[in-house]
GROMACS .gro file of C-alpha atoms in nm:
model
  219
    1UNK     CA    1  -0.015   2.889   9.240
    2UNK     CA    2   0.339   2.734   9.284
    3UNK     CA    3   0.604   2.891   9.142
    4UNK     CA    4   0.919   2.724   9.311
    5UNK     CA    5   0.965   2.429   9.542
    6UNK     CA    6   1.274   2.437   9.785
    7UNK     CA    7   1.398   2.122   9.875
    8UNK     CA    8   1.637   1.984  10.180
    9UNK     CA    9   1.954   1.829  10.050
   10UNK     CA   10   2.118   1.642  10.363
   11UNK     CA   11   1.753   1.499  10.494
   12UNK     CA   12   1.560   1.476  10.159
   13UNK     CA   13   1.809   1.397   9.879
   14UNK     CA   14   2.116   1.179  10.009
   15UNK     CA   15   2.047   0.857  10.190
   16UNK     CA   16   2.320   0.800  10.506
   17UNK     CA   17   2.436   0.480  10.254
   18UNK     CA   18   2.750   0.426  10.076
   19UNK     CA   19   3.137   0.361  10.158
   20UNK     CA   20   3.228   0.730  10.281
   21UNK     CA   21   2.954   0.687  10.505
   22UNK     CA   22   3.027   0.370  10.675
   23UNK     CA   23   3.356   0.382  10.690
   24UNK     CA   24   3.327   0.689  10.855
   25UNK     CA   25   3.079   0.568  11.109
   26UNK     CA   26   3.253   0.282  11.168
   27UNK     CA   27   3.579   0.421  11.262
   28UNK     CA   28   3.428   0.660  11.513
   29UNK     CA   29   3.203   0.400  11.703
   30UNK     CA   30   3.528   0.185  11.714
   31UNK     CA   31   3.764   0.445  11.811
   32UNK     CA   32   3.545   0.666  12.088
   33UNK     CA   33   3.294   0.570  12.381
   34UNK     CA   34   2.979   0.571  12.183
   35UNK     CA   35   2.961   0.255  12.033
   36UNK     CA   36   2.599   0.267  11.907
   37UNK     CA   37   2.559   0.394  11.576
   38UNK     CA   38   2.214   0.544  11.653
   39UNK     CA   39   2.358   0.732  11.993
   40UNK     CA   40   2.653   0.867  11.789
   41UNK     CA   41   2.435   1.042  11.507
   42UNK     CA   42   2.239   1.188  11.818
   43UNK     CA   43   2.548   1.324  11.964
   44UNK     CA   44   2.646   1.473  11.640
   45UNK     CA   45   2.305   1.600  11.576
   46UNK     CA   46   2.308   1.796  11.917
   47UNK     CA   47   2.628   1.906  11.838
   48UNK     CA   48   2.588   2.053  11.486
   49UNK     CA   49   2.263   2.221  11.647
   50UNK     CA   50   2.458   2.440  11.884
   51UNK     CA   51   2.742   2.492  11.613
   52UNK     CA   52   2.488   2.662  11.380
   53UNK     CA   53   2.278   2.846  11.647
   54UNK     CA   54   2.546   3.050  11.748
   55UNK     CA   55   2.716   3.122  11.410
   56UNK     CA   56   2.586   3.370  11.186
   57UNK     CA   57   2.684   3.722  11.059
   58UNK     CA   58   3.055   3.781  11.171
   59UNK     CA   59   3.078   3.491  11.403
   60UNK     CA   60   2.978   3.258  11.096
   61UNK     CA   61   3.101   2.893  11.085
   62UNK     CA   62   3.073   2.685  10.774
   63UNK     CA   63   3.064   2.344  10.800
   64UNK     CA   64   3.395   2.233  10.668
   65UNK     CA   65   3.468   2.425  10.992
   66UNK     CA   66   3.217   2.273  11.208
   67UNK     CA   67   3.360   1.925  11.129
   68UNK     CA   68   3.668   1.940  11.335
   69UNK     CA   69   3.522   2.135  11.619
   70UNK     CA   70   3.281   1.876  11.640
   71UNK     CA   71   3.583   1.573  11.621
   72UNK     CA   72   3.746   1.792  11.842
   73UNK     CA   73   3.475   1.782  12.092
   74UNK     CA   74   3.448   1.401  12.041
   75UNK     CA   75   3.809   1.380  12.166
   76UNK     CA   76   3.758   1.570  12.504
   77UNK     CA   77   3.397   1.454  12.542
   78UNK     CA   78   3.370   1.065  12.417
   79UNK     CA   79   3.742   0.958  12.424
   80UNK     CA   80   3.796   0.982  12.044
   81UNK     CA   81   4.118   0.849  11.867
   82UNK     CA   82   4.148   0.902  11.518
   83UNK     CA   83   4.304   1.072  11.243
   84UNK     CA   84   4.056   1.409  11.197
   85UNK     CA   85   4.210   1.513  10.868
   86UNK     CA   86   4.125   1.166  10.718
   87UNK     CA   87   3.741   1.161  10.903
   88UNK     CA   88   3.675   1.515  10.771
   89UNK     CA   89   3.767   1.386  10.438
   90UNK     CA   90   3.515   1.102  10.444
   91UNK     CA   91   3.250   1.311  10.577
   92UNK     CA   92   3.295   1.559  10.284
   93UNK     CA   93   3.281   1.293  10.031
   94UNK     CA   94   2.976   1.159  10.139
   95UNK     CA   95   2.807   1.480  10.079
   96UNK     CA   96   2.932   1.491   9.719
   97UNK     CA   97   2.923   1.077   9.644
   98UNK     CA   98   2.674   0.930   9.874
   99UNK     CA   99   2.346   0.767   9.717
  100UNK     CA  100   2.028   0.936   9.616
  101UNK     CA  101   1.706   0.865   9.725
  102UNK     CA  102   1.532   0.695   9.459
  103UNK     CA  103   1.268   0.963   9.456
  104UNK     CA  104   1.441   1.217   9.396
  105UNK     CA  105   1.483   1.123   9.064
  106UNK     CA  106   1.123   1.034   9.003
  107UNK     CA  107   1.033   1.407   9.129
  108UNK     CA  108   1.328   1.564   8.969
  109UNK     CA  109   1.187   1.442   8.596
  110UNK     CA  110   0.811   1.535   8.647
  111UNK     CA  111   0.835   1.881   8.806
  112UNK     CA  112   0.761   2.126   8.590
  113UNK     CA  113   0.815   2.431   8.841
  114UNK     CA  114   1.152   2.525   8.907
  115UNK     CA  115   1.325   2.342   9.167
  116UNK     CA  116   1.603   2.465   9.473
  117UNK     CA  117   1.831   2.317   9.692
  118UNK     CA  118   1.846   2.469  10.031
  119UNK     CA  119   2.160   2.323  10.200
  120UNK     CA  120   2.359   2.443  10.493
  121UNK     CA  121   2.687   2.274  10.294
  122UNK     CA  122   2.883   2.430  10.061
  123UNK     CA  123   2.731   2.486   9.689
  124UNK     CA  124   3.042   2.280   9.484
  125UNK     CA  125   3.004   1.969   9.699
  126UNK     CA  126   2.627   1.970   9.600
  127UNK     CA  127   2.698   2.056   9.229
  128UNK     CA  128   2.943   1.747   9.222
  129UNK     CA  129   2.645   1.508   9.325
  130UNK     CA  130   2.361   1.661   9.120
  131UNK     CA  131   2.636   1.656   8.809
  132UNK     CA  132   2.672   1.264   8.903
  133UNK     CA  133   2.358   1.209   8.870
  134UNK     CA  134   2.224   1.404   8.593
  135UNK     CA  135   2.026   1.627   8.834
  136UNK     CA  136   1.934   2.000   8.701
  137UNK     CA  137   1.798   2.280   8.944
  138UNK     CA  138   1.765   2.660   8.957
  139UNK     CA  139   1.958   2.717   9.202
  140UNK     CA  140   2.137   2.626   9.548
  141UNK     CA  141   2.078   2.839   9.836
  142UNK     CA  142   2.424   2.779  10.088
  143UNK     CA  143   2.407   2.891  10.426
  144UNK     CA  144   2.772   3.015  10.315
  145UNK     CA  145   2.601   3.272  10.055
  146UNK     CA  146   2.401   3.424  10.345
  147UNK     CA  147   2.654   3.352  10.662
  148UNK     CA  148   2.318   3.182  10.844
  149UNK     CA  149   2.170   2.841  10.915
  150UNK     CA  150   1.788   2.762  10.945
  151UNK     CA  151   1.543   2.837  11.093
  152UNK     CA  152   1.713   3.222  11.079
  153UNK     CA  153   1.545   3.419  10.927
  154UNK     CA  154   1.827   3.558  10.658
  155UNK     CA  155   1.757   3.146  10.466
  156UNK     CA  156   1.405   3.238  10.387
  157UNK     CA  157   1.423   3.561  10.284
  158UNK     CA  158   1.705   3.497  10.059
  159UNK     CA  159   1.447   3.201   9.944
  160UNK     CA  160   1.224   3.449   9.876
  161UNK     CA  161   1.524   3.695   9.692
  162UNK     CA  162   1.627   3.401   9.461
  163UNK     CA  163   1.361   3.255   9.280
  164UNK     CA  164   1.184   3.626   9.262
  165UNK     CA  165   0.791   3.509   9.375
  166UNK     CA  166   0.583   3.622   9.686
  167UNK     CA  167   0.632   3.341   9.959
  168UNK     CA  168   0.273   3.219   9.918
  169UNK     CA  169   0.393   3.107   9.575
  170UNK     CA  170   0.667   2.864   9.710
  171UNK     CA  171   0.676   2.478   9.889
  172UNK     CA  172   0.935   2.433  10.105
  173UNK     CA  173   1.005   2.056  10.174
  174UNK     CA  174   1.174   1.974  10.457
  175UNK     CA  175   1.229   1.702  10.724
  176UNK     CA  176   1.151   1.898  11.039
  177UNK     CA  177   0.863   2.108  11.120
  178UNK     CA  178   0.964   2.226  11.450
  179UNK     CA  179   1.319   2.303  11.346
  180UNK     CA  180   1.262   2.443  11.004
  181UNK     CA  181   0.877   2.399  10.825
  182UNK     CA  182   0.728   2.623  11.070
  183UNK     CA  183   0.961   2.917  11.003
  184UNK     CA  184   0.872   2.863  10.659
  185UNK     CA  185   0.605   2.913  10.734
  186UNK     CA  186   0.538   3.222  10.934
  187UNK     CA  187   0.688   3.442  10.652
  188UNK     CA  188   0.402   3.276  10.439
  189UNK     CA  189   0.537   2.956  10.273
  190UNK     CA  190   0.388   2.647  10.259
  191UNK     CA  191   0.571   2.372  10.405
  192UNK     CA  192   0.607   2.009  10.303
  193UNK     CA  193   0.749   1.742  10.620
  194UNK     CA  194   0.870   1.409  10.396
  195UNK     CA  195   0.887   1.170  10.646
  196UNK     CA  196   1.211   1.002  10.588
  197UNK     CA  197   1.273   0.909  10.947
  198UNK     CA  198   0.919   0.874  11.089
  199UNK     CA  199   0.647   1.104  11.223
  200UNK     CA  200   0.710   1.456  11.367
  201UNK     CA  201   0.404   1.523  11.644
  202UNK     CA  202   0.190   1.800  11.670
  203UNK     CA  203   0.279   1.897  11.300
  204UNK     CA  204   0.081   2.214  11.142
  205UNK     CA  205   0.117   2.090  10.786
  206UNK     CA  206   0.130   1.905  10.490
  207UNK     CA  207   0.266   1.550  10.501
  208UNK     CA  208   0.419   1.269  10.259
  209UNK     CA  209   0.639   0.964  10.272
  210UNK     CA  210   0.800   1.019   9.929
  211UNK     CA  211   0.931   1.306   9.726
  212UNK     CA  212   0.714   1.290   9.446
  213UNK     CA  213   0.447   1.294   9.638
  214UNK     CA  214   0.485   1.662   9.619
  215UNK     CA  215   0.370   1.631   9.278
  216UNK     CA  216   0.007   1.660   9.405
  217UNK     CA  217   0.067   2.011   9.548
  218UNK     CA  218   0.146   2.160   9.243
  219UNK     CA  219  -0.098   2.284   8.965
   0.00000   0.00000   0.00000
């Protein structure tokens, strides 16, 4: 029986829409060597992976702080020329103004099991968003409460710790299989890819294209 469903916030929840967003995109295509949108997020992407692999414990990073290293690196590595202070700003506001998926609030009003965020940003930035949009949830698991990122281990147990049900009992919906569903699910969750960017290969689990579609895998 579900007793909890764990959901993404950055890949499942807020769309990469709104003003924050594009103004920040836009600056950095104009003002560095990567002038493709899609080759920039990749860049970024690579770069927030190795951020969060090697910070945990006492050599824990959050975010805020992964922000400038990252704009930092864009400097030395792609030529960037901009005002970091001001770029760090507009990334942080998109986390706590940027659109919702329209889904979300479909799922949000007909689950009747508790609902998590699991988030590797701080907890007030979510809570500003969720309070903007009338959104209510159990509770937000940080990576700043337990000084980790996923897929360590220290996320899913303190999944586990938090909503107080064996892992069998929980969903955990995510939008990568290989890079966080699978760890799910070796401690015995059962994970949920949403397909907001496309297909994942070779995936071991269950699939849908929309949030609510969850709805069918809970009694």
């Amino acid at each position: 029986m579900v007793k909890a469903v764990f959901i993404n916030y950055t890949d499942m929840m807020v769309q990469d829409l709104g003003q924050d967003h594009e103004e920040l995109i836009a600056r950095m295509v104009k003002n560095c060597s990567l002038k493709e949108p899609v080759e920039l997020f990749e860049w970024i992407n690579e770069q927030q992976t190795l951020l969060r692999e090697q910070s945990y414990g006492e050599n824990y990073q959050s975010v805020d702080d992964h922000y400038l290293i990252i704009l930092e690196k864009a400097r030395i590595s792609c030529g960037l020329k901009e005002n970091y202070e001001e770029l760090r700003k507009l990334w942080i506001n998109h986390w706590m103004y940027g659109p919702m998926y329209n889904d979300v609030f479909t799922f949000f009003k007909q689950c009747h099991v508790p609902v998590y965020i699991v988030s590797e940003l701080p907890e007030p930035f979510i809570r500003v968003n969720l309070k903007r949009n009338d959104l209510h949830v159990h509770g937000i698991l940080s990576s700043d409460a337990v000084k980790a990122y996923r897929p360590r281990n220290e996320i899913y147990d303190k999944a586990i710790q938090m909503c107080e049900c064996k892992s069998e009992d929980i969903l955990w919906v995510t939008g990568s299989y290989e890079n966080d569903g699978k760890y799910a699910s070796l401690i015995g969750m059962t994970p949920i890819l949403l397909k907001r960017y496309g297909k994942e290969e070779n995936v071991s689990c269950k699939e849908v294209n929309r949030l609510n579609d969850v709805l069918r895998y809970i009694e």
